[in-house]
Short mmCIF file of N, CA and C in Angstrom, two decimals:
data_model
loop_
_atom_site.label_atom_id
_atom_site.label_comp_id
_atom_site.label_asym_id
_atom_site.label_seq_id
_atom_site.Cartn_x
_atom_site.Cartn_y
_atom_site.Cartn_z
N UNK A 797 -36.87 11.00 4.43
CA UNK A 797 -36.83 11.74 3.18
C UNK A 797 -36.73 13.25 3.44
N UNK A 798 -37.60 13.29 4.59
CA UNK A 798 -37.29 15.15 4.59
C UNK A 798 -35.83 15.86 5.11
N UNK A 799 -34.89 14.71 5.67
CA UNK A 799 -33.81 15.16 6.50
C UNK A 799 -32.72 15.26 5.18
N UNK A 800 -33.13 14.05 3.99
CA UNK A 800 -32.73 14.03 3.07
C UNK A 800 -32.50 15.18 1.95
N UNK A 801 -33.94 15.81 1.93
CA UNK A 801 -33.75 17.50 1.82
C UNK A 801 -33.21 18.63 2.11
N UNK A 802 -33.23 18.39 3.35
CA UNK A 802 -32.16 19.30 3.80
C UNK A 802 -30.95 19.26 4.24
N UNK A 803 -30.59 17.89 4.55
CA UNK A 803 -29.38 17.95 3.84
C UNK A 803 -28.86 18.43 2.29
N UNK A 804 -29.61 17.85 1.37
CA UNK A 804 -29.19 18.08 0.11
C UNK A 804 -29.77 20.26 -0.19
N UNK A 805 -30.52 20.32 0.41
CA UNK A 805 -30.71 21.83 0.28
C UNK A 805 -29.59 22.97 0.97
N UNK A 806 -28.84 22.06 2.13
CA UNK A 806 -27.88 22.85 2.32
C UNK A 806 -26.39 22.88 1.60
N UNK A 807 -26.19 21.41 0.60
CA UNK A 807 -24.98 21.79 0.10
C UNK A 807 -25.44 22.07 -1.64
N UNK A 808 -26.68 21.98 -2.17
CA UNK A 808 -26.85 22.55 -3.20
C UNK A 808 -26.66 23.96 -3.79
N UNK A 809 -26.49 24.51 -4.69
CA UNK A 809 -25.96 25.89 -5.39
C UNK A 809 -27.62 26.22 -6.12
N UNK A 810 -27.82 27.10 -6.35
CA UNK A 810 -29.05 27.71 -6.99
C UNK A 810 -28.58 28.79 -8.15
N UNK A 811 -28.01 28.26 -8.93
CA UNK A 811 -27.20 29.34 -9.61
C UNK A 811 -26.39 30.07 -8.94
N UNK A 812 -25.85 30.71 -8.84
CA UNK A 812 -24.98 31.76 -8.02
C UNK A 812 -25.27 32.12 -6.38
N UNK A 813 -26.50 31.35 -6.32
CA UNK A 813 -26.91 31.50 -4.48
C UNK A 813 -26.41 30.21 -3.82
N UNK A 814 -26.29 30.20 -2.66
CA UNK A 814 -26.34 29.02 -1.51
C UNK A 814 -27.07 29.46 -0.96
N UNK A 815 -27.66 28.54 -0.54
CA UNK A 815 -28.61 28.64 0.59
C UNK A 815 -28.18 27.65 1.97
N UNK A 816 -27.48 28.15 2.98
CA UNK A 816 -26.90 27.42 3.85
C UNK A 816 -27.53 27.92 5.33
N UNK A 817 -27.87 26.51 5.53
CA UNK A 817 -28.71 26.07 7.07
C UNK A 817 -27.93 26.38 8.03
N UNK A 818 -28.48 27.33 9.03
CA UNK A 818 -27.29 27.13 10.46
C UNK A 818 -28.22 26.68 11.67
N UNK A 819 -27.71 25.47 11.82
CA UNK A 819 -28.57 25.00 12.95
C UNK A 819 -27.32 23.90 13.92
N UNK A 820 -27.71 23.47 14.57
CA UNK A 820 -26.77 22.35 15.29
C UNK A 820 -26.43 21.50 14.65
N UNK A 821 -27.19 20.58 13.73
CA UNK A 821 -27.56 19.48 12.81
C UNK A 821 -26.25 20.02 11.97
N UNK A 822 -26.56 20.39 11.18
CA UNK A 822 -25.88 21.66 9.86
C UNK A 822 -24.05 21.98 10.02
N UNK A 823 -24.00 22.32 11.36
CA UNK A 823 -22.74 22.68 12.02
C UNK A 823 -21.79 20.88 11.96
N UNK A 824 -22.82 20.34 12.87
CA UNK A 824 -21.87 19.17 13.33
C UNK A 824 -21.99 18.36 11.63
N UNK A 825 -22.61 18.38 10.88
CA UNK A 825 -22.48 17.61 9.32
C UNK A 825 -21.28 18.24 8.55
N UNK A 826 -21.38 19.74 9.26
CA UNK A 826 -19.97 20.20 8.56
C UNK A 826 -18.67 20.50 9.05
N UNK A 827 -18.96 19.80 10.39
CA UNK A 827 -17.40 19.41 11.35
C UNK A 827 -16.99 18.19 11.16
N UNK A 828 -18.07 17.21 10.58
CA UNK A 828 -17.86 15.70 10.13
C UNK A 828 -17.46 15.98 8.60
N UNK A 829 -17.67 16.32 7.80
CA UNK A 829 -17.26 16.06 6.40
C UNK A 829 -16.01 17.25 6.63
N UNK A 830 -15.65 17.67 7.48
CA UNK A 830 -14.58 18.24 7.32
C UNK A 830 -13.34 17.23 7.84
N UNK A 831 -13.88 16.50 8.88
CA UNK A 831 -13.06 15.68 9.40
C UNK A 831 -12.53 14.46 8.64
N UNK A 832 -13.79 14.04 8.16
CA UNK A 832 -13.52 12.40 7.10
C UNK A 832 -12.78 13.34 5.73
N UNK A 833 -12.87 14.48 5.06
CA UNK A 833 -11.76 15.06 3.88
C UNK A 833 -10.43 15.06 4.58
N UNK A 834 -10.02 15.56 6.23
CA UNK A 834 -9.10 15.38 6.58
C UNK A 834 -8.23 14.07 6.79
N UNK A 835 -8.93 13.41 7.16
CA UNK A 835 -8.88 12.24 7.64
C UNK A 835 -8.06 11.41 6.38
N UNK A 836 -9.02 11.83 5.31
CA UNK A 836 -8.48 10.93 4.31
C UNK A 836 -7.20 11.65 3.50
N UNK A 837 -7.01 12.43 3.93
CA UNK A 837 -5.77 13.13 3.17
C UNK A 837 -5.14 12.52 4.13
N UNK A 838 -4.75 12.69 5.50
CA UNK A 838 -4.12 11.67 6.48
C UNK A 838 -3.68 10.41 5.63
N UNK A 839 -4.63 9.47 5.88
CA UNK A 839 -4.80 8.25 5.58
C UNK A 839 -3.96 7.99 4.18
N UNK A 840 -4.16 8.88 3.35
CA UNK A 840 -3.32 8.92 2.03
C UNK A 840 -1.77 8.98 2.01
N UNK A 841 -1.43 10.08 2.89
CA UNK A 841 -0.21 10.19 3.23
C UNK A 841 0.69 9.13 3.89
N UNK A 842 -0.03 8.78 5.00
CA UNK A 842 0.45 7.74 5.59
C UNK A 842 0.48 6.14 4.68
N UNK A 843 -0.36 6.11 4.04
CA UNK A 843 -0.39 4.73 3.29
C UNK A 843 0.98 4.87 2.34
N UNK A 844 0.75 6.29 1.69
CA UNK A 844 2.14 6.81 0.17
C UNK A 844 3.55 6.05 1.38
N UNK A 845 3.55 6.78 2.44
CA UNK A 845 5.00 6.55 3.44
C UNK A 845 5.00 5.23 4.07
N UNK A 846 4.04 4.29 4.55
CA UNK A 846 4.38 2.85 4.32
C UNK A 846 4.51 2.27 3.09
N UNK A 847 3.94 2.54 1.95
CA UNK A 847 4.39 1.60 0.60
C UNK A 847 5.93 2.03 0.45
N UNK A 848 6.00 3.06 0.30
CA UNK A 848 7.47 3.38 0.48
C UNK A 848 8.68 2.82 1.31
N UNK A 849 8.51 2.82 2.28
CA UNK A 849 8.89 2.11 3.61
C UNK A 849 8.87 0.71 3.42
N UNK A 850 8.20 0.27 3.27
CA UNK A 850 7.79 -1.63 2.83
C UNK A 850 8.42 -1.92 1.34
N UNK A 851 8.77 -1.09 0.47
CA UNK A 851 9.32 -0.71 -1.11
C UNK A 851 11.42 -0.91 -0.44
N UNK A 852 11.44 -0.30 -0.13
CA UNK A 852 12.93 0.31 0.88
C UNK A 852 13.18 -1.12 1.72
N UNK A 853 12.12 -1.84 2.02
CA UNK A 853 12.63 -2.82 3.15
C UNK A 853 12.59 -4.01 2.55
N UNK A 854 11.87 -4.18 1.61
CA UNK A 854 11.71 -5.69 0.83
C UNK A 854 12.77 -5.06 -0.44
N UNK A 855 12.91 -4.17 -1.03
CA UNK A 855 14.21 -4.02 -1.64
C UNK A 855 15.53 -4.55 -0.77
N UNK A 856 15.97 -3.81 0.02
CA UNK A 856 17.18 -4.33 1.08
C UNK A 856 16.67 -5.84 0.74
N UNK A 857 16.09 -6.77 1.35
CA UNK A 857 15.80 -7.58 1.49
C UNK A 857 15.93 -8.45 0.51
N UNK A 858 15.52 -8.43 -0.57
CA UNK A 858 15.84 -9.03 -1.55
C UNK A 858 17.69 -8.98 -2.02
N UNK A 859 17.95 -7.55 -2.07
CA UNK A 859 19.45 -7.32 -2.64
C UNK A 859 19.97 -8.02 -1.40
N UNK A 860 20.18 -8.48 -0.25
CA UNK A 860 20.86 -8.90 0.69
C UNK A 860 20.56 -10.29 0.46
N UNK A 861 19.61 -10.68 -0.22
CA UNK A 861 19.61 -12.31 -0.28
C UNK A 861 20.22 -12.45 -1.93
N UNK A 862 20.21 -11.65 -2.32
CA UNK A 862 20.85 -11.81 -3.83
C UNK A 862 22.20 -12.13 -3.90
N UNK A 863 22.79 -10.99 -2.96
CA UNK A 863 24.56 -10.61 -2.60
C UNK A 863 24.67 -12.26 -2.18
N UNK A 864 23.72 -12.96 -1.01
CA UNK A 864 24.06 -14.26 -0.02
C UNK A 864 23.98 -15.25 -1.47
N UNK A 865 23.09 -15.37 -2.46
CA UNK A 865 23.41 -16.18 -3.25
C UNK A 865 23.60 -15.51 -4.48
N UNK A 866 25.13 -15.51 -4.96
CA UNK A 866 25.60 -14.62 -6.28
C UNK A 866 25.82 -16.37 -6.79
N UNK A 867 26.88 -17.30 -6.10
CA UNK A 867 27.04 -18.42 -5.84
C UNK A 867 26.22 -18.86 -7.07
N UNK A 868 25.07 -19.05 -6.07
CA UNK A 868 23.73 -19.72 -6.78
C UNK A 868 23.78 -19.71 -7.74
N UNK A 869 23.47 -18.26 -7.82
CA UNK A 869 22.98 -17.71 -9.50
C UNK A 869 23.65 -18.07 -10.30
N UNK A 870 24.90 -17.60 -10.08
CA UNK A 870 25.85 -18.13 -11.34
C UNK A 870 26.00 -19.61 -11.67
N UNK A 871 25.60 -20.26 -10.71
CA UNK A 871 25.67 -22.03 -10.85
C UNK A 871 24.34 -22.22 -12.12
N UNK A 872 22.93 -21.30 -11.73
CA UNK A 872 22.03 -21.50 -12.08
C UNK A 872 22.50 -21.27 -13.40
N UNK A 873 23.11 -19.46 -13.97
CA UNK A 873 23.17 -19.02 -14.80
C UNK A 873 24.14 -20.19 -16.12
N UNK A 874 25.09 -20.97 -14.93
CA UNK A 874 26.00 -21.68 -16.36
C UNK A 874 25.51 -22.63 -16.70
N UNK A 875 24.34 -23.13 -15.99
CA UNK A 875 23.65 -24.32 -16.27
C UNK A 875 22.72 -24.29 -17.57
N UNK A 876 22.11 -23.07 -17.81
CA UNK A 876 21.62 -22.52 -18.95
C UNK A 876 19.90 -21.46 -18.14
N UNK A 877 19.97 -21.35 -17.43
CA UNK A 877 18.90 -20.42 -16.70
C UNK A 877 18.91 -19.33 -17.28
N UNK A 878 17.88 -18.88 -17.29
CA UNK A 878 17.59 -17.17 -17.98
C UNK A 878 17.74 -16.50 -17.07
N UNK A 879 17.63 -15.12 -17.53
CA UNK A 879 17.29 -13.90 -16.61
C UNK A 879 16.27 -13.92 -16.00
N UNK A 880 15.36 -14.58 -16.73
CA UNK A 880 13.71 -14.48 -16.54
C UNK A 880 13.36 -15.59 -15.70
N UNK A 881 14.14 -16.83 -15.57
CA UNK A 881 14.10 -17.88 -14.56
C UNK A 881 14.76 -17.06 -13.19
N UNK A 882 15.89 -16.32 -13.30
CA UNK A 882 16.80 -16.22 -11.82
C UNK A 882 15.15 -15.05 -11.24
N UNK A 883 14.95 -14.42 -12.00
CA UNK A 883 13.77 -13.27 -11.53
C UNK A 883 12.57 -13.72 -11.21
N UNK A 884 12.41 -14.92 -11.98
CA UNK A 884 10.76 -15.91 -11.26
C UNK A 884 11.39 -16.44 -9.94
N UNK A 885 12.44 -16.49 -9.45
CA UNK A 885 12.78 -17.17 -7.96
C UNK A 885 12.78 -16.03 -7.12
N UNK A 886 13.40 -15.15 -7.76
CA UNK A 886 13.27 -14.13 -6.45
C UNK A 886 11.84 -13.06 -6.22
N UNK A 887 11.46 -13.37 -6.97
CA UNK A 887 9.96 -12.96 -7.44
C UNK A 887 8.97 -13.60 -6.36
N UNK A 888 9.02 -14.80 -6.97
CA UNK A 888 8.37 -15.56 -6.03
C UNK A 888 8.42 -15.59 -4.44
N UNK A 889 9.71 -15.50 -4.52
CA UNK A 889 9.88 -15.18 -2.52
C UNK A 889 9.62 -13.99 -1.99
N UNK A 890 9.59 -12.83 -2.69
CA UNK A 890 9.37 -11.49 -2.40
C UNK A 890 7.75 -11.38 -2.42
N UNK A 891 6.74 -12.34 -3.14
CA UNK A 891 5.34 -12.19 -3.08
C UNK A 891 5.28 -13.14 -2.00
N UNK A 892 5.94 -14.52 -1.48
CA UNK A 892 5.38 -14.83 -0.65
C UNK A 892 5.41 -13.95 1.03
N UNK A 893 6.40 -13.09 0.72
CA UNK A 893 6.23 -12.45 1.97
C UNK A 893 5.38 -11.23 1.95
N UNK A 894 4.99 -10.62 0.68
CA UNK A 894 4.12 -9.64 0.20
C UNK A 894 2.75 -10.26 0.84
N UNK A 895 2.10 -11.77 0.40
CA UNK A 895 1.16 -12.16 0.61
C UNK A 895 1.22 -12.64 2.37
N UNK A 896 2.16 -12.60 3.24
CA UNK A 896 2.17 -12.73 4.47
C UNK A 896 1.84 -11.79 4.90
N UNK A 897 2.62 -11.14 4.72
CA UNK A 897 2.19 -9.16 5.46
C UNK A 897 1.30 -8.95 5.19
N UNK A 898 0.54 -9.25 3.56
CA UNK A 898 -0.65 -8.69 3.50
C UNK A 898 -1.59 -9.25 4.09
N UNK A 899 -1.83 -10.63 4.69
CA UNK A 899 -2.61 -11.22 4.98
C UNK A 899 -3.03 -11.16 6.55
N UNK A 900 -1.44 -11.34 6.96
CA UNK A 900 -1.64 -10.85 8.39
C UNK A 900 -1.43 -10.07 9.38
N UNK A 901 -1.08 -9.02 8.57
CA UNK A 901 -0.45 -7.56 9.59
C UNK A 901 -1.10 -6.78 8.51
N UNK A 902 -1.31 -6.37 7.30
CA UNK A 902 -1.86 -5.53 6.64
C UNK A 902 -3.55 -5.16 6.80
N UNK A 903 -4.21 -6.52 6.79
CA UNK A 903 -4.96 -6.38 6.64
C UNK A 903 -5.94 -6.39 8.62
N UNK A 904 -5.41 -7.33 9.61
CA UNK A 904 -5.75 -7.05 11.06
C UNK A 904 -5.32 -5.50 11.07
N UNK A 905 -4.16 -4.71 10.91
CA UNK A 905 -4.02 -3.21 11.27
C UNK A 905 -5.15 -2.59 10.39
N UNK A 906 -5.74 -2.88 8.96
CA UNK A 906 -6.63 -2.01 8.46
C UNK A 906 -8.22 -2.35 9.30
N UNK A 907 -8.31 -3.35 9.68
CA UNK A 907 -9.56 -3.39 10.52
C UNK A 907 -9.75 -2.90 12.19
N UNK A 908 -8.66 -2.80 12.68
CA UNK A 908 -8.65 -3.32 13.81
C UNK A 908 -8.63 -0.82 13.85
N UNK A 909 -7.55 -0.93 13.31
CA UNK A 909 -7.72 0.69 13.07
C UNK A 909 -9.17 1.40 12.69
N UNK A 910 -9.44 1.06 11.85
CA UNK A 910 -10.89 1.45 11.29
C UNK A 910 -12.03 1.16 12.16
N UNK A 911 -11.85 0.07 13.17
CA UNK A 911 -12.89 -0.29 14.31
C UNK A 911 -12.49 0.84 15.53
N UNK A 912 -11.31 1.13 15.23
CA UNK A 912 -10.65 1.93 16.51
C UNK A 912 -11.64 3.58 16.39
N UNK A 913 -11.29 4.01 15.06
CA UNK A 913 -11.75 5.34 14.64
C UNK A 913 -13.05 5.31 14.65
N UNK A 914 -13.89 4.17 14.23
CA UNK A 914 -15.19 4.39 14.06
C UNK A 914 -15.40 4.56 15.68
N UNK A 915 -15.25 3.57 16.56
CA UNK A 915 -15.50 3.62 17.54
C UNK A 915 -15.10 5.07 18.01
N UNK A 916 -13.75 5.93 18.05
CA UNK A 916 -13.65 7.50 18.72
C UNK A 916 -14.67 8.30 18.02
N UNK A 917 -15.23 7.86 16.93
CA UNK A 917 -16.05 9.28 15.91
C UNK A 917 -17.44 8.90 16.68
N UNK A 918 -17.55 7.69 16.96
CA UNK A 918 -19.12 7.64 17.39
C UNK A 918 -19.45 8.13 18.83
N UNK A 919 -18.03 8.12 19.82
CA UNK A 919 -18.13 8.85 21.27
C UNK A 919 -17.74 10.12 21.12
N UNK A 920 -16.99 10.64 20.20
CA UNK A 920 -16.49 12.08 20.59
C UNK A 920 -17.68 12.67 19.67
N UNK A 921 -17.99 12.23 18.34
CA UNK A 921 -18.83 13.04 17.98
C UNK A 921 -20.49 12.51 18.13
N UNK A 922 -20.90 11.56 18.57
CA UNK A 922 -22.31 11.30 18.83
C UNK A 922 -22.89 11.22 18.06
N UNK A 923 -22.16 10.47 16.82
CA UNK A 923 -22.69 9.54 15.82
C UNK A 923 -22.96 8.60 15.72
N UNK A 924 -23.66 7.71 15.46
CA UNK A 924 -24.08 6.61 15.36
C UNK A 924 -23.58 5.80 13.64
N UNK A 925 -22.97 6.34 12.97
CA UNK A 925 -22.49 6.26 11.68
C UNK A 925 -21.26 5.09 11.40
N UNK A 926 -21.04 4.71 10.46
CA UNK A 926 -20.12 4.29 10.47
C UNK A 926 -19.28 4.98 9.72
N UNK A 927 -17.96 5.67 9.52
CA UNK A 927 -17.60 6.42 8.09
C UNK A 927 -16.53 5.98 7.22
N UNK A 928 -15.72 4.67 8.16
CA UNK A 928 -14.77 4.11 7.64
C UNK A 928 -14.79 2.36 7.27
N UNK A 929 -15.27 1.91 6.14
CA UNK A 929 -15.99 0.45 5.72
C UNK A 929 -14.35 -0.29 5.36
N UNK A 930 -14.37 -1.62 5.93
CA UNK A 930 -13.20 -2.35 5.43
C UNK A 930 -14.14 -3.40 4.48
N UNK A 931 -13.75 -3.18 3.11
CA UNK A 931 -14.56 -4.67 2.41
C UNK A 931 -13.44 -5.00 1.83
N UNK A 932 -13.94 -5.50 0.61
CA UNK A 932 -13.28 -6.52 -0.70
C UNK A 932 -12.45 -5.46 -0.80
N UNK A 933 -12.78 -4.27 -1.77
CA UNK A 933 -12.14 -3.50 -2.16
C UNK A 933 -10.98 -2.66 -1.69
N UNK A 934 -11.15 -3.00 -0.56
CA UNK A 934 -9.99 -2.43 0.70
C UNK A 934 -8.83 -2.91 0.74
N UNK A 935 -9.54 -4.40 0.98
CA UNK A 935 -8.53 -5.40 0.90
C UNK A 935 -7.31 -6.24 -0.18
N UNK A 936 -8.47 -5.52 -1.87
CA UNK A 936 -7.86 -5.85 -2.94
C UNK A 936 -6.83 -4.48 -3.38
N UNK A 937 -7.06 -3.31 -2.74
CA UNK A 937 -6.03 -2.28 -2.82
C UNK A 937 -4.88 -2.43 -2.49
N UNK A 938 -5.22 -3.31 -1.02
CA UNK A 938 -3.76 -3.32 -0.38
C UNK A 938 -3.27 -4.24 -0.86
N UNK A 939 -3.63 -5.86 -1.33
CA UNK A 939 -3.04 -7.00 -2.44
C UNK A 939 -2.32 -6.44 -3.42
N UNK A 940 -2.98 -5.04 -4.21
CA UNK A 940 -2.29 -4.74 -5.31
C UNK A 940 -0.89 -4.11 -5.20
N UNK A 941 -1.12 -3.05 -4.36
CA UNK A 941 -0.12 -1.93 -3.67
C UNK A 941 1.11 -3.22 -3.25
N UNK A 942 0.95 -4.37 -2.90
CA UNK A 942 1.86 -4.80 -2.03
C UNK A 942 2.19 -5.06 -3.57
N UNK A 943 1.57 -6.05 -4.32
CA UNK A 943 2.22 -7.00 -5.76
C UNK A 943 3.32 -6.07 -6.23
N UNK A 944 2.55 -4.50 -6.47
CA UNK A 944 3.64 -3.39 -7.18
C UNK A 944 4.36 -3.32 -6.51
N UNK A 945 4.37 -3.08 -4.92
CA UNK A 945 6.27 -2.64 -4.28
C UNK A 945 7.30 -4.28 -4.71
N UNK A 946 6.16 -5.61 -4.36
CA UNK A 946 7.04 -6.67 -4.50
C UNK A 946 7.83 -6.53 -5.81
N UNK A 947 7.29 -5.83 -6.55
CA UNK A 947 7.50 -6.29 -8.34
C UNK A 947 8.88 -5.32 -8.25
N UNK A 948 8.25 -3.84 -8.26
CA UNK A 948 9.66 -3.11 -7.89
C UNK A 948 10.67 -3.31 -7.39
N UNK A 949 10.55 -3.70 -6.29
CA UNK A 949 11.45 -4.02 -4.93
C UNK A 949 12.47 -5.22 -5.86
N UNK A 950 11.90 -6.33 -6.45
CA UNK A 950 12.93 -6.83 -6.71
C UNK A 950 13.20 -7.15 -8.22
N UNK A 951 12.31 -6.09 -9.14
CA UNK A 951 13.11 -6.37 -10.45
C UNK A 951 14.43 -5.35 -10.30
N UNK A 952 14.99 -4.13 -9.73
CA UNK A 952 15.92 -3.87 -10.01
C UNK A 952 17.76 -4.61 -9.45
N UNK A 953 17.39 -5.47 -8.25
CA UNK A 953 18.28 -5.69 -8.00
C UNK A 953 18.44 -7.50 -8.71
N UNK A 954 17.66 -7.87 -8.85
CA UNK A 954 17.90 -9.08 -9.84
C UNK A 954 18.10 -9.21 -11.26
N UNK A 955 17.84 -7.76 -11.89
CA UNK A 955 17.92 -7.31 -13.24
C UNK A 955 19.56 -7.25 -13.20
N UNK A 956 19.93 -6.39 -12.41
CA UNK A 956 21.33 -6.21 -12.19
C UNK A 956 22.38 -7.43 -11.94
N UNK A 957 21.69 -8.28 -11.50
CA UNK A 957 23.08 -9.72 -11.18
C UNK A 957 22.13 -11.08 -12.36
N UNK A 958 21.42 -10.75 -12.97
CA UNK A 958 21.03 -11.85 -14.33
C UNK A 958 21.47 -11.05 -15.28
N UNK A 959 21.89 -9.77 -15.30
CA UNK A 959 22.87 -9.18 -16.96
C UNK A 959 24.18 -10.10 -16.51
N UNK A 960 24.84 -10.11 -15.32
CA UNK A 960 26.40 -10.57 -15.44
C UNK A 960 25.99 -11.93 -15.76
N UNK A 961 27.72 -11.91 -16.78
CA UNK A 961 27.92 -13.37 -17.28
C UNK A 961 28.08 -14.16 -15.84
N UNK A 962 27.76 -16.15 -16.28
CA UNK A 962 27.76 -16.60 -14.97
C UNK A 962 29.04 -16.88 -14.55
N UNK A 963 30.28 -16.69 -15.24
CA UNK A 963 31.31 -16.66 -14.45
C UNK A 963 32.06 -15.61 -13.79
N UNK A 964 31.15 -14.12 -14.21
CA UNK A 964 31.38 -12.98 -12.84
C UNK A 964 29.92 -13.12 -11.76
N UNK A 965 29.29 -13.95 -11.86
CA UNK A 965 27.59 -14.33 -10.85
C UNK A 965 28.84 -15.27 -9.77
N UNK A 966 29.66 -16.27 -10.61
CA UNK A 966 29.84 -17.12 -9.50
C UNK A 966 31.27 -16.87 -8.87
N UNK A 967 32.31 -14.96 -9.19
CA UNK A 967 32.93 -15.23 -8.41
C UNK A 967 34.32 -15.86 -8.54
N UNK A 968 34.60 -16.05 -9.86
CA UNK A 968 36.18 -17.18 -10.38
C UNK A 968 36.30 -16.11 -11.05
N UNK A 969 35.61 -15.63 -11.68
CA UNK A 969 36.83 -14.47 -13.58
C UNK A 969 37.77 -13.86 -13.22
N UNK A 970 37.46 -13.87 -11.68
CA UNK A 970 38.94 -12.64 -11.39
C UNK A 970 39.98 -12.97 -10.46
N UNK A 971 39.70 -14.16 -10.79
CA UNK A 971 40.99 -14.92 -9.87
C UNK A 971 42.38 -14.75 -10.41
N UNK A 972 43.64 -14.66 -9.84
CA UNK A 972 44.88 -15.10 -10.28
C UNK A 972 45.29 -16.23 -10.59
N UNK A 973 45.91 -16.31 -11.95
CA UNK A 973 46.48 -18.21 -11.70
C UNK A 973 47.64 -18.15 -10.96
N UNK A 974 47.97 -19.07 -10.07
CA UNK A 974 48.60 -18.95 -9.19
C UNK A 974 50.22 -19.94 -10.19
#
């Protein structure tokens, strides 16, 4: 309780005063909260430029399996399929690989990293702390983040080939009669 004090006595305001501790303790608490504010602006950045990156690659990805079945679609589309049916298929395949990545490369790199850092902060700085926690909530960020790039990633290029009628989907309207 008393360390608790002074901690809290050194970042408290007194009206217009601070009252700030300089001791060893004091120094290294404010080379650590300088580091974990850095850290997490890091961490922010880098997460914005993989969703992006993973947004860019499961886009391609999808439009390259769209282009491979136009075929399809249009078979689907003259059969009487919606827009909203051709987009629940490609939907669906774009979350099952959303839920792969997330399961097993998203989420081993967020632990395995976070064990990495805790472990350098506790030898370089001689903490005993932990400052970086992987729980539920970690894990349900990155579930979400992935659902939104999946959702993005492939409503625009399936929006675009379920407007065409299914006989420009499958590829004949512009044939010559010979």
């Amino acid at each position: 309780s008393e360390v608790k004090q002074i901690v809290k006595f050194n970042y408290e305001t007194f009206g217009r005063i601070r009252y700030k501790l300089n001791n060893e303790v004091s120094s290294t608490l404010s080379m650590m909260d300088s580091m974990v504010e850095t850290l997490s602006q890091v961490f922010l950045y880098v997460g914005i430029g993989f969703a992006v990156f993973a947004a860019l690659m499961l886009f391609n990805f999808i439009s390259v399996s769209i282009s491979y079945k136009k075929r399809e679609i249009g078979i689907l589309r003259a059969v009487g399929a919606r827009g909203a049916d051709v987009f629940g298929i490609f939907f669906n395949e774009s979350m099952i690989i959303t839920l792969i990545n997330q399961r097993l490369l998203a989420s081993v790199v967020t632990v395995v990293g976070a064990w990495l850092i805790n472990n350098s902060l506790r030898e370089s700085g001689g903490f005993s702390l932990t400052l970086l926690n992987v729980g539920i909530r970690q894990f349900a960020l990155i579930l979400g983040v992935g659902i939104l790039v999946a959702f993005i990633s492939t409503f625009l290029p399936v929006l675009k080939i379920s407007r065409k009628r299914p006989i420009d989907a499958l590829g004949i309207g512009n044939r010559k009669a010979i």
